[in-house]
Short mmCIF file of C-alpha atoms and ligand atoms in Angstrom, two decimals:
data_model
loop_
_atom_site.label_atom_id
_atom_site.label_comp_id
_atom_site.label_asym_id
_atom_site.label_seq_id
_atom_site.Cartn_x
_atom_site.Cartn_y
_atom_site.Cartn_z
CA MET A 1 0.00 0.00 0.00
CA LYS A 2 1.30 3.46 -0.93
CA PRO A 3 0.57 6.60 1.08
CA GLN A 4 -1.55 9.11 -0.81
CA ARG A 5 0.98 11.78 0.06
CA THR A 6 4.59 11.86 1.22
CA GLY A 7 6.78 14.66 2.58
CA ASP A 8 5.36 18.21 2.32
CA VAL A 9 6.90 18.72 5.80
CA SER A 10 4.18 16.72 7.63
CA PHE A 11 0.59 15.55 7.75
CA TRP A 12 -0.02 18.13 10.47
CA TYR A 13 0.19 20.90 7.87
CA SER A 14 -2.20 19.15 5.46
CA ASP A 15 -4.50 18.96 8.48
CA ILE A 16 -4.54 22.75 8.75
CA GLY A 17 -4.84 23.59 5.07
CA GLY A 18 -1.24 23.37 3.85
CA LEU A 19 2.07 25.08 4.49
CA PRO A 20 1.76 28.55 5.99
CA ALA A 21 2.48 31.82 4.20
CA ARG A 22 5.87 33.11 5.28
CA ARG A 23 6.52 36.06 7.51
CA ALA A 24 8.92 38.69 6.18
CA PRO A 25 12.64 37.91 6.23
CA LEU A 26 15.14 39.97 8.18
CA ALA A 27 15.17 43.49 6.73
CA GLY A 28 18.96 43.94 6.69
CA ASP A 29 21.34 44.63 9.58
CA THR A 30 19.61 45.11 12.90
CA THR A 31 20.23 45.20 16.65
CA ALA A 32 18.36 43.39 19.44
CA ASP A 33 18.79 42.54 23.10
CA ILE A 34 18.45 38.87 22.33
CA CYS A 35 18.67 36.99 19.03
CA ILE A 36 17.26 33.46 18.90
CA VAL A 37 18.16 31.16 16.01
CA GLY A 38 15.38 28.70 15.08
CA ALA A 39 11.62 29.09 15.46
CA GLY A 40 10.72 25.66 16.76
CA TYR A 41 9.33 25.09 20.24
CA THR A 42 12.70 25.80 21.92
CA GLY A 43 13.19 29.16 20.25
CA LEU A 44 9.56 30.18 20.60
CA TRP A 45 9.24 29.17 24.28
CA THR A 46 12.47 31.06 25.05
CA ALA A 47 11.13 34.17 23.31
CA TYR A 48 7.79 33.77 25.12
CA TYR A 49 9.25 33.61 28.63
CA LEU A 50 11.77 36.39 27.94
CA LYS A 51 9.01 38.79 26.91
CA LYS A 52 6.81 37.71 29.81
CA ALA A 53 9.69 38.42 32.19
CA ASP A 54 10.59 41.76 30.62
CA PRO A 55 8.27 43.19 27.97
CA THR A 56 10.78 45.93 27.12
CA LEU A 57 13.32 43.46 25.70
CA LYS A 58 13.88 43.52 21.95
CA VAL A 59 13.82 39.87 20.89
CA VAL A 60 14.42 38.76 17.29
CA VAL A 61 13.91 35.13 16.21
CA VAL A 62 15.63 34.18 12.95
CA GLU A 63 14.22 31.15 11.10
CA LYS A 64 15.50 29.55 7.90
CA GLU A 65 12.07 28.41 6.65
CA PHE A 66 8.96 29.11 8.75
CA ALA A 67 8.03 28.75 12.42
CA GLY A 68 7.33 25.05 13.04
CA PHE A 69 9.22 23.82 9.95
CA GLY A 70 11.44 21.45 11.96
CA ALA A 71 10.60 18.65 14.37
CA SER A 72 8.16 20.97 16.16
CA GLY A 73 5.78 20.80 13.21
CA ARG A 74 6.32 17.12 12.46
CA ASN A 75 6.32 15.16 15.73
CA GLY A 76 4.05 12.54 17.26
CA GLY A 77 2.23 14.99 19.53
CA TRP A 78 3.25 13.30 22.77
CA LEU A 79 3.27 15.97 25.46
CA SER A 80 4.73 13.54 27.94
CA GLY A 81 6.71 15.43 30.59
CA GLY A 82 9.19 12.60 30.04
CA PHE A 83 12.86 12.48 30.77
CA ALA A 84 15.63 12.19 28.16
CA TRP A 85 17.21 9.77 28.86
CA ASN A 86 19.41 8.60 31.63
CA HIS A 87 18.94 9.82 35.17
CA GLU A 88 22.32 8.53 36.37
CA LYS A 89 24.26 10.41 33.72
CA TYR A 90 23.17 13.71 35.21
CA LEU A 91 24.99 12.86 38.44
CA THR A 92 28.09 14.84 37.42
CA ASN A 93 29.45 18.25 38.43
CA GLY A 94 28.51 17.59 42.06
CA LYS A 95 24.82 17.03 41.23
CA THR A 96 22.98 14.71 43.60
CA PRO A 97 20.04 12.31 43.21
CA THR A 98 17.93 15.01 44.88
CA ASP A 99 18.85 17.41 42.07
CA VAL A 100 17.88 14.82 39.46
CA ARG A 101 14.55 14.25 41.21
CA ARG A 102 14.02 18.01 41.13
CA MET A 103 14.51 17.82 37.39
CA VAL A 104 12.08 14.91 37.04
CA HIS A 105 9.54 17.01 38.93
CA ALA A 106 10.18 20.06 36.73
CA MET A 107 9.82 17.92 33.57
CA THR A 108 6.54 16.45 34.79
CA GLY A 109 5.28 19.97 35.40
CA THR A 110 5.82 21.01 31.78
CA VAL A 111 2.57 19.32 30.73
CA ASP A 112 0.45 21.58 32.93
CA GLU A 113 2.53 24.60 31.97
CA VAL A 114 2.11 24.06 28.20
CA ILE A 115 -1.62 23.60 28.67
CA ARG A 116 -1.84 26.67 30.92
CA VAL A 117 -0.14 28.87 28.32
CA ALA A 118 -2.18 27.38 25.47
CA GLU A 119 -5.36 28.28 27.33
CA ALA A 120 -4.14 31.72 28.35
CA GLU A 121 -3.03 32.55 24.79
CA GLY A 122 -6.00 30.99 23.03
CA ILE A 123 -3.87 28.37 21.23
CA ASP A 124 -6.05 25.62 19.78
CA ALA A 125 -3.78 22.60 19.37
CA ASP A 126 -6.27 19.73 19.81
CA ILE A 127 -4.82 19.29 23.29
CA LEU A 128 -6.35 16.41 25.18
CA ARG A 129 -5.28 15.35 28.66
CA THR A 130 -4.81 11.59 28.73
CA ASP A 131 -2.43 8.79 29.79
CA GLU A 132 0.60 7.32 28.09
CA LEU A 133 0.33 3.60 27.43
CA MET A 134 3.44 1.54 26.60
CA VAL A 135 2.24 -1.89 25.57
CA ALA A 136 4.18 -5.17 25.98
CA THR A 137 3.42 -8.05 23.63
CA ASN A 138 5.95 -10.64 24.82
CA HIS A 139 7.71 -11.76 27.97
CA ALA A 140 10.92 -9.80 27.28
CA GLN A 141 8.98 -6.58 26.66
CA MET A 142 6.99 -7.18 29.83
CA THR A 143 10.22 -7.58 31.83
CA ARG A 144 11.61 -4.39 30.33
CA MET A 145 8.35 -2.59 31.05
CA LEU A 146 8.31 -3.64 34.73
CA ASP A 147 11.97 -2.58 35.09
CA GLU A 148 11.12 0.79 33.57
CA VAL A 149 8.24 1.30 36.02
CA GLU A 150 10.52 0.46 38.94
CA HIS A 151 13.30 2.67 37.59
CA ARG A 152 11.04 5.69 37.13
CA GLN A 153 9.45 5.24 40.53
CA SER A 154 12.90 5.07 42.12
CA TRP A 155 13.66 8.48 40.55
CA GLY A 156 10.66 10.18 42.05
CA GLU A 157 7.66 9.45 39.83
CA GLY A 158 5.08 8.08 42.26
CA PRO A 159 2.89 5.00 41.74
CA ASP A 160 0.01 7.33 40.85
CA ARG A 161 2.11 8.73 37.98
CA VAL A 162 3.76 5.54 36.62
CA TYR A 163 2.44 2.03 37.10
CA ALA A 164 1.98 -1.32 35.36
CA ILE A 165 -1.27 -2.95 34.28
CA GLY A 166 -1.94 -6.53 33.19
CA GLU A 167 -3.43 -8.07 30.07
CA GLY A 168 -7.10 -7.57 30.96
CA GLU A 169 -6.78 -3.86 31.76
CA THR A 170 -4.60 -3.24 28.72
CA LEU A 171 -7.03 -4.89 26.32
CA ALA A 172 -9.92 -3.05 27.95
CA ARG A 173 -8.20 0.18 26.92
CA VAL A 174 -7.00 -0.82 23.44
CA ARG A 175 -7.27 -4.12 21.61
CA ILE A 176 -3.70 -4.61 20.41
CA PRO A 177 -3.25 -8.25 19.36
CA GLY A 178 -1.01 -10.14 21.74
CA ALA A 179 -0.88 -7.39 24.40
CA ILE A 180 -0.06 -8.88 27.80
CA GLY A 181 0.45 -5.72 29.84
CA ALA A 182 1.40 -2.07 29.70
CA MET A 183 3.09 0.76 31.54
CA VAL A 184 0.69 3.61 32.27
CA VAL A 185 1.98 7.16 32.73
CA THR A 186 -0.65 9.61 33.91
CA GLY A 187 -0.72 13.39 33.56
CA VAL A 188 0.32 13.58 29.91
CA ALA A 189 -1.47 15.00 26.86
CA ARG A 190 -1.92 14.58 23.12
CA VAL A 191 -1.38 17.59 20.86
CA GLN A 192 -1.51 18.53 17.18
CA PRO A 193 2.15 19.60 16.90
CA ALA A 194 1.95 22.10 14.03
CA LYS A 195 -1.04 23.84 15.60
CA LEU A 196 0.97 24.22 18.81
CA ALA A 197 4.00 25.61 16.96
CA ARG A 198 1.95 28.02 14.84
CA GLY A 199 -0.18 29.13 17.79
CA LEU A 200 2.89 29.72 19.90
CA ALA A 201 4.55 31.74 17.11
CA ALA A 202 1.46 33.95 16.87
CA ALA A 203 1.38 34.39 20.67
CA VAL A 204 5.05 35.36 20.73
CA GLU A 205 4.50 37.85 17.93
CA ARG A 206 1.60 39.42 19.85
CA LEU A 207 4.04 40.01 22.72
CA GLY A 208 6.19 42.07 20.35
CA VAL A 209 8.81 39.53 19.22
CA THR A 210 9.99 39.79 15.61
CA ILE A 211 10.08 36.43 13.81
CA ALA A 212 12.13 36.77 10.62
CA GLU A 213 11.32 33.77 8.40
CA GLY A 214 13.08 32.65 5.22
CA THR A 215 16.35 33.86 6.78
CA THR A 216 19.28 31.47 7.01
CA VAL A 217 21.87 31.88 9.73
CA THR A 218 25.33 31.19 8.35
CA ALA A 219 27.49 31.94 11.40
CA LEU A 220 27.08 32.43 15.15
CA ALA A 221 29.50 34.34 17.33
CA PRO A 222 29.29 36.20 20.65
CA GLY A 223 27.19 39.28 20.06
CA LYS A 224 26.68 38.58 16.35
CA VAL A 225 24.41 36.40 14.20
CA THR A 226 25.25 36.43 10.51
CA THR A 227 22.45 35.61 8.06
CA ASP A 228 21.88 35.70 4.32
CA ARG A 229 19.69 38.78 4.92
CA GLY A 230 21.93 40.83 7.17
CA THR A 231 23.54 40.70 10.61
CA VAL A 232 21.82 40.78 13.99
CA THR A 233 23.92 42.38 16.71
CA ALA A 234 22.72 41.22 20.13
CA LYS A 235 24.29 40.87 23.57
CA ILE A 236 22.68 37.45 23.95
CA VAL A 237 22.54 34.81 21.22
CA ILE A 238 20.53 31.59 21.65
CA ARG A 239 20.92 28.60 19.33
CA ALA A 240 17.65 26.65 19.13
CA THR A 241 18.25 24.49 16.07
CA GLU A 242 18.18 20.98 17.67
CA GLY A 243 18.33 18.32 14.91
CA PHE A 244 19.70 20.88 12.41
CA THR A 245 22.64 21.88 14.61
CA ALA A 246 25.03 19.63 12.67
CA THR A 247 24.63 21.92 9.63
CA PHE A 248 26.49 24.77 11.38
CA PRO A 249 30.23 25.19 10.86
CA GLY A 250 32.14 23.38 13.62
CA LEU A 251 29.07 21.65 15.09
CA ALA A 252 28.79 18.57 12.83
CA ARG A 253 29.72 16.21 15.67
CA GLU A 254 27.70 17.91 18.43
CA TRP A 255 24.27 16.23 18.10
CA LEU A 256 23.49 13.47 15.60
CA PRO A 257 20.52 14.24 13.37
CA ILE A 258 18.57 11.00 13.81
CA ASN A 259 15.63 10.43 11.55
CA SER A 260 12.14 9.67 12.83
CA ALA A 261 9.22 9.00 10.49
CA GLN A 262 5.46 8.69 10.71
CA ILE A 263 2.37 7.72 8.80
CA ALA A 264 -1.23 8.85 9.28
CA THR A 265 -4.19 6.76 8.17
CA GLU A 266 -7.40 8.08 6.72
CA PRO A 267 -10.04 8.79 9.39
CA LEU A 268 -11.40 5.42 10.51
CA PRO A 269 -15.16 4.85 10.70
CA PRO A 270 -16.91 4.47 14.09
CA GLU A 271 -17.42 0.69 13.69
CA VAL A 272 -13.65 0.21 13.36
CA TRP A 273 -13.05 2.36 16.44
CA ALA A 274 -15.63 0.26 18.31
CA ARG A 275 -13.47 -2.80 17.63
CA ILE A 276 -10.13 -1.13 18.44
CA GLY A 277 -11.31 0.59 21.61
CA TRP A 278 -8.70 3.23 22.53
CA GLU A 279 -11.48 5.45 23.86
CA GLY A 280 -9.07 7.23 26.22
CA HIS A 281 -7.06 8.51 23.22
CA GLU A 282 -3.93 7.55 25.14
CA ILE A 283 -0.59 8.40 23.57
CA LEU A 284 0.42 4.87 22.76
CA GLY A 285 3.68 3.05 22.14
CA ASP A 286 5.21 -0.37 22.49
CA MET A 287 8.06 -1.79 24.55
CA ALA A 288 10.03 -3.14 21.56
CA ASN A 289 13.68 -2.13 21.47
CA ALA A 290 12.98 -0.32 18.20
CA TYR A 291 9.79 1.06 19.69
CA CYS A 292 6.91 2.82 17.97
CA TYR A 293 4.80 5.82 19.07
CA CYS A 294 1.20 6.40 18.02
CA GLN A 295 -1.69 8.76 18.55
CA ARG A 296 -5.41 8.79 17.83
CA THR A 297 -5.99 12.15 16.20
CA ARG A 298 -8.79 14.66 16.68
CA GLU A 299 -10.66 13.25 13.69
CA GLY A 300 -10.03 9.56 14.30
CA ARG A 301 -6.90 8.80 12.32
CA ILE A 302 -4.07 6.66 13.66
CA THR A 303 -0.54 8.00 13.41
CA VAL A 304 2.34 5.56 13.79
CA GLY A 305 5.93 6.70 14.23
CA ALA A 306 9.24 4.84 14.40
CA ARG A 307 12.88 5.27 13.47
CA GLY A 308 13.02 3.82 9.91
CA VAL A 309 16.39 4.48 8.25
CA PRO A 310 17.92 6.15 11.28
CA TYR A 311 20.84 8.20 10.07
CA ARG A 312 22.44 9.49 6.88
CA MET A 313 26.22 9.42 6.37
CA GLY A 314 27.85 12.75 7.21
CA SER A 315 24.88 13.95 9.33
CA ARG A 316 22.94 14.83 6.15
CA ILE A 317 19.38 16.04 6.67
CA ASP A 318 16.34 15.63 4.49
CA THR A 319 14.54 18.93 4.00
CA MET A 320 10.87 18.49 3.14
CA GLY A 321 10.24 15.33 5.21
CA GLU A 322 10.25 12.72 2.42
CA PRO A 323 10.73 9.26 3.98
CA ASP A 324 12.32 6.42 1.98
CA PRO A 325 10.19 3.44 0.83
CA VAL A 326 11.80 1.00 3.31
CA THR A 327 10.81 3.22 6.23
CA ILE A 328 7.24 3.58 4.94
CA GLU A 329 6.97 -0.20 4.60
CA ARG A 330 8.15 -0.65 8.20
CA LEU A 331 5.63 1.84 9.52
CA ILE A 332 2.78 0.20 7.63
CA ALA A 333 3.86 -3.19 8.99
CA ILE A 334 3.67 -1.82 12.55
CA LEU A 335 0.23 -0.33 11.85
CA ASN A 336 -1.02 -3.66 10.51
CA LYS A 337 0.44 -5.60 13.44
CA HIS A 338 -0.95 -3.41 16.22
CA PHE A 339 -4.16 -2.32 14.49
CA PRO A 340 -5.19 -5.03 12.01
CA GLU A 341 -8.66 -3.48 11.97
CA ALA A 342 -7.16 -0.42 10.28
CA ALA A 343 -5.17 -2.39 7.70
CA LYS A 344 -7.68 -2.16 4.90
CA TYR A 345 -7.98 1.62 5.15
CA GLY A 346 -5.62 3.88 3.25
CA VAL A 347 -2.53 5.61 4.52
CA ALA A 348 -3.06 9.29 3.87
CA HIS A 349 0.40 10.65 4.53
CA ALA A 350 3.99 9.64 5.35
CA TRP A 351 6.66 12.08 6.50
CA CYS A 352 9.83 12.36 8.55
CA GLY A 353 12.05 14.77 10.46
CA VAL A 354 15.19 14.92 12.55
CA ILE A 355 15.83 14.81 16.27
CA GLY A 356 19.09 15.81 17.94
CA VAL A 357 21.04 13.11 19.79
CA PRO A 358 24.06 13.95 21.99
CA ARG A 359 26.88 11.43 22.56
CA ASP A 360 25.46 10.51 25.99
CA TRP A 361 21.78 10.72 24.86
CA CYS A 362 21.03 13.39 27.48
CA ALA A 363 19.37 16.74 26.81
CA THR A 364 21.18 19.93 27.76
CA VAL A 365 20.55 23.62 28.32
CA GLY A 366 23.75 25.61 28.01
CA PHE A 367 24.55 29.23 28.76
CA ASP A 368 27.83 31.09 29.13
CA PRO A 369 27.39 34.48 30.84
CA ALA A 370 30.87 35.53 29.68
CA THR A 371 29.97 35.31 25.98
CA GLY A 372 26.18 35.64 26.19
CA MET A 373 25.84 32.49 24.06
CA GLY A 374 23.22 29.86 24.94
CA PHE A 375 21.55 26.81 23.49
CA ALA A 376 19.17 23.96 24.31
CA GLY A 377 18.36 20.63 22.74
CA GLY A 378 19.61 17.09 22.37
CA TYR A 379 16.14 15.99 23.45
CA VAL A 380 16.44 12.56 21.81
CA GLY A 381 12.89 12.62 20.52
CA VAL A 382 11.10 13.86 23.62
CA GLY A 383 11.24 17.59 23.07
CA VAL A 384 7.57 18.56 22.93
CA SER A 385 7.42 19.07 26.68
CA THR A 386 11.16 19.34 27.38
CA SER A 387 11.49 22.39 25.10
CA ASN A 388 9.09 24.27 27.38
CA LEU A 389 11.43 23.71 30.32
CA SER A 390 14.32 24.80 28.09
CA GLY A 391 12.53 28.02 27.23
CA ARG A 392 11.89 28.89 30.85
CA THR A 393 15.44 27.94 31.84
CA LEU A 394 17.11 29.85 29.00
CA ALA A 395 15.04 32.92 29.85
CA ASP A 396 16.23 32.74 33.50
CA LEU A 397 19.85 32.16 32.49
CA SER A 398 19.81 34.97 29.90
CA LEU A 399 18.43 37.40 32.46
CA GLY A 400 20.94 36.29 35.09
CA ARG A 401 18.21 35.06 37.43
CA LYS A 402 19.32 32.65 40.14
CA THR A 403 16.26 30.42 40.08
CA ASP A 404 15.68 26.73 40.84
CA LEU A 405 15.52 26.05 37.10
CA ALA A 406 18.92 27.65 36.53
CA THR A 407 20.56 25.04 38.77
CA LEU A 408 18.94 21.86 37.42
CA PRO A 409 21.46 19.13 36.53
CA TRP A 410 21.02 19.48 32.77
CA VAL A 411 22.21 23.11 32.84
CA ASN A 412 25.70 23.22 31.33
CA HIS A 413 25.86 19.40 31.41
CA ARG A 414 29.01 18.53 29.46
CA VAL A 415 29.23 15.80 26.86
CA ARG A 416 31.89 14.78 24.39
CA LYS A 417 31.46 14.96 20.61
CA TRP A 418 30.47 12.12 18.31
CA GLU A 419 33.20 10.27 16.43
CA PRO A 420 34.19 11.27 12.88
CA GLU A 421 32.63 9.38 9.98
CA PRO A 422 32.32 6.58 9.08
CA LEU A 423 32.38 5.59 12.76
CA ARG A 424 29.19 7.36 13.77
CA TRP A 425 27.30 6.01 10.76
CA MET A 426 28.49 2.49 11.65
CA GLY A 427 27.62 2.98 15.33
CA VAL A 428 24.04 4.17 14.77
CA HIS A 429 23.24 1.67 12.04
CA GLY A 430 24.84 -1.09 14.11
CA MET A 431 22.72 -0.16 17.11
CA TYR A 432 19.44 -0.24 15.18
CA LYS A 433 20.43 -3.52 13.46
CA LEU A 434 21.07 -5.06 16.87
CA TYR A 435 17.74 -3.68 18.15
CA ALA A 436 15.95 -5.31 15.22
CA MET A 437 17.71 -8.63 15.87
CA ALA A 438 16.91 -8.38 19.59
CA ASP A 439 13.22 -7.73 18.83
CA GLN A 440 13.18 -10.79 16.57
CA ARG A 441 14.72 -13.01 19.30
CA GLU A 442 12.40 -11.66 21.97
CA LYS A 443 9.40 -12.99 20.03
CA ARG A 444 10.37 -16.52 21.13
CA PRO A 445 8.10 -17.70 23.93
CA GLY A 446 9.41 -17.15 27.44
CA VAL A 447 12.78 -15.55 26.56
CA GLY A 448 13.94 -12.50 28.53
CA PRO A 449 15.31 -9.18 27.20
CA SER A 450 17.97 -9.85 24.57
CA LYS A 451 21.59 -8.96 25.33
CA LEU A 452 21.92 -7.76 21.72
CA ALA A 453 19.91 -4.64 22.57
CA LYS A 454 22.26 -3.91 25.49
CA LEU A 455 25.22 -4.30 23.14
CA GLY A 456 23.56 -1.92 20.64
CA ALA A 457 23.02 0.69 23.33
CA TRP A 458 26.59 0.26 24.57
CA ILE A 459 28.05 0.89 21.09
CA THR A 460 26.48 4.35 20.88
CA GLY A 461 26.64 5.24 24.58
CA ARG A 462 22.88 5.19 24.99
C1 FAD B 501 8.95 12.52 13.45
C2 FAD B 501 9.19 13.05 14.84
C3 FAD B 501 8.36 12.64 15.89
C4 FAD B 501 8.55 13.14 17.19
N1 FAD B 501 7.66 12.82 18.16
C5 FAD B 501 7.76 13.41 19.38
C6 FAD B 501 6.76 13.25 20.36
O1 FAD B 501 5.72 12.64 20.11
N2 FAD B 501 6.95 13.80 21.60
C7 FAD B 501 8.08 14.52 21.89
O2 FAD B 501 8.22 14.98 23.02
N3 FAD B 501 9.00 14.77 20.94
C8 FAD B 501 8.86 14.26 19.70
N4 FAD B 501 9.79 14.54 18.74
C9 FAD B 501 10.88 15.46 19.06
C10 FAD B 501 10.41 16.92 19.13
O3 FAD B 501 9.58 17.21 18.04
C11 FAD B 501 11.63 17.84 19.13
O4 FAD B 501 12.45 17.47 20.22
C12 FAD B 501 11.29 19.31 19.29
O5 FAD B 501 10.29 19.69 18.38
C13 FAD B 501 12.54 20.14 19.07
O6 FAD B 501 12.16 21.49 19.01
P1 FAD B 501 13.26 22.55 18.63
O7 FAD B 501 12.61 23.87 18.60
O8 FAD B 501 14.42 22.41 19.55
O9 FAD B 501 13.77 22.12 17.18
P2 FAD B 501 13.03 22.24 15.76
O10 FAD B 501 11.57 22.18 15.90
O11 FAD B 501 13.67 21.24 14.87
O12 FAD B 501 13.37 23.69 15.30
C14 FAD B 501 14.64 24.09 14.83
C15 FAD B 501 14.42 25.20 13.84
O13 FAD B 501 15.68 25.75 13.45
C16 FAD B 501 15.58 26.13 12.11
N5 FAD B 501 16.92 26.23 11.53
C17 FAD B 501 17.76 25.22 11.23
N6 FAD B 501 18.90 25.71 10.69
C18 FAD B 501 18.76 27.05 10.65
C19 FAD B 501 19.60 28.10 10.18
N7 FAD B 501 20.80 27.86 9.63
N8 FAD B 501 19.16 29.37 10.29
C20 FAD B 501 17.94 29.64 10.83
N9 FAD B 501 17.11 28.68 11.28
C21 FAD B 501 17.52 27.40 11.20
C22 FAD B 501 14.76 25.02 11.47
O14 FAD B 501 14.18 25.41 10.23
C23 FAD B 501 13.73 24.75 12.56
O15 FAD B 501 12.54 25.46 12.37
C24 FAD B 501 9.64 14.04 17.44
C25 FAD B 501 10.46 14.44 16.39
C26 FAD B 501 10.25 13.96 15.11
C27 FAD B 501 11.14 14.42 13.99
#
C-alpha cells in the first residue's frame, strides 16, 4: 500500500490547510537585546518567557524556513513530561540524586505549563489530557516494562504517575493483538504539533517579538548572528536548532541528526473504532527495542511513528520530510500488526524529520554568561514538553536570574562529541540492526530481554 501523500513537511500541515504563508525575512542589519536562532518550540518558548519576564526586551527570532518547519511541526504529539534519557548520567558536576529528582519534577510539570499557556493565549492545538500507554506483547517486553516502572518510581515518579497494568486492563483500553500488559503514565497530553508551533509563534508575535522567516543563519559568534539577509547584533545569542545543529560550521559532531518518520491513516469509521477501543485517546507506544509511538488524532486517524532508516552518512538532513520506501513499509507493517482493523484503510500521509542526539543521549541547556551564548536541545525525541522547560530555563539564564531552574542538573551538562565518519554512521546503524535482531529473538516464547539490545546501546553510549 502506498501513502496518498509523502513529505510536504508533515501531515499536520495538510490537516490545517497546507504550508503557511511566510513572515517577512530579516530586513537587513539590525540590533536586538536577544537573538534566537530557530523558530521551533525551543526558540519560541524562550522568546515567550523572555518577553513575559521583561516586555521591554527587543527579541528577534531568525528562522530559515517558517516557524514550526522542523521537528516541532512534524512530531508525534506526545506531550509527555518525560525524561531524556538517563537519570544517572546527570549525576556529574557535584549534582545529587535530589537534584535529578528536582529535574524529574520540573519535567513532569511542563505538561500543565504548556496547557496553561495554550489556554491563556487561546492556542487551539487539539490538546487532550490523557495517559501514556506503553504496551508489551511478549515476555521480554513485559520484563523491560516492569523494570522501567521500577526505575522511574525510584527516581521520584510516584505510583500514581507511573504504574503497570496486566493483560485484561490493557485490552480493555486498546485491543492490540497479543498485548499482555502495559506501563501507564498519567498526567500527559496529546497535541496537534503544528497547531501548537503556529499558535505559539502567533502568541510570541503578539508580545512584540519579531520572527524573521526565510532567513538562514550562516554563522554564530558572541554578540553577532550572521544571516543571508543581514547581521543581527545582540548581547545574547541563543541557538535553538536541535536536529539541524550539525549543519552549522564546527558543530557537525555535536548532536546526531537522527531520523524519525510517521504515517497517518485516513479517518477510521466508528465501527472500526468500536473494535479497536482506545477510547481514552492515550498516547500509545510499544516496549520493543525499536519502539513505535502512536496517537489517535482529533478526527479519528491513527498516526504511527518509528525510526526507519535512522541516520544518513555525514549527518545529512532531508529537508521536506520525504521518507524512503523501506521506512514507509516498516511503519505500515507496525500499523497492521498493532491495528489489524485499520489495515484495509488507506494511509493518507507519510513524512519524517530529525531529532538531535548527543553522545550521551542526554538533553542539555547551556549558557555562558561571559559570551552571552546559549543553546538547548539534544532531546532525543522527547522535546515537545522538554522544550518548554528549556525556554523557561534559557530565559532565567539569559536574564541572570538565580532560580531553581537555573541550577537543574542538565544546565551546562558537558558531553563529548560524536566520532568522525564513518564511525558514527556504523555505530548508529549497528545499534538499530542489533535492536531489530533483539526484537526478533524476543518474540520466542518465554525468553527474557535480549543482550543484543544492550550491546547496541553500549556501542552508541545510549
Ligand atoms: C517525526 C518526529 C516525531 C517526534 N515525536 C515526538 C513526540 O511525540 N513527543 C516529543 O516529546 N517529541 C517528539 N519529537 C521530538 C520533538 O519534536 C523535538 O524534540 C522538538 O520539536 C525540538 O524542538 P526545537 O525547537 O528544539 O527544534 P526544531 O523544531 O527542529 O526547530 C529548529 C528550527 O531551526 C531552524 N533552523 C535550522 N537551521 C537554521 C539556520 N541555519 N538558520 C535559521 N534557522 C535554522 C529550522 O528550520 C527549525 O525550524 C519528534 C520528532 C520527530 C522528527
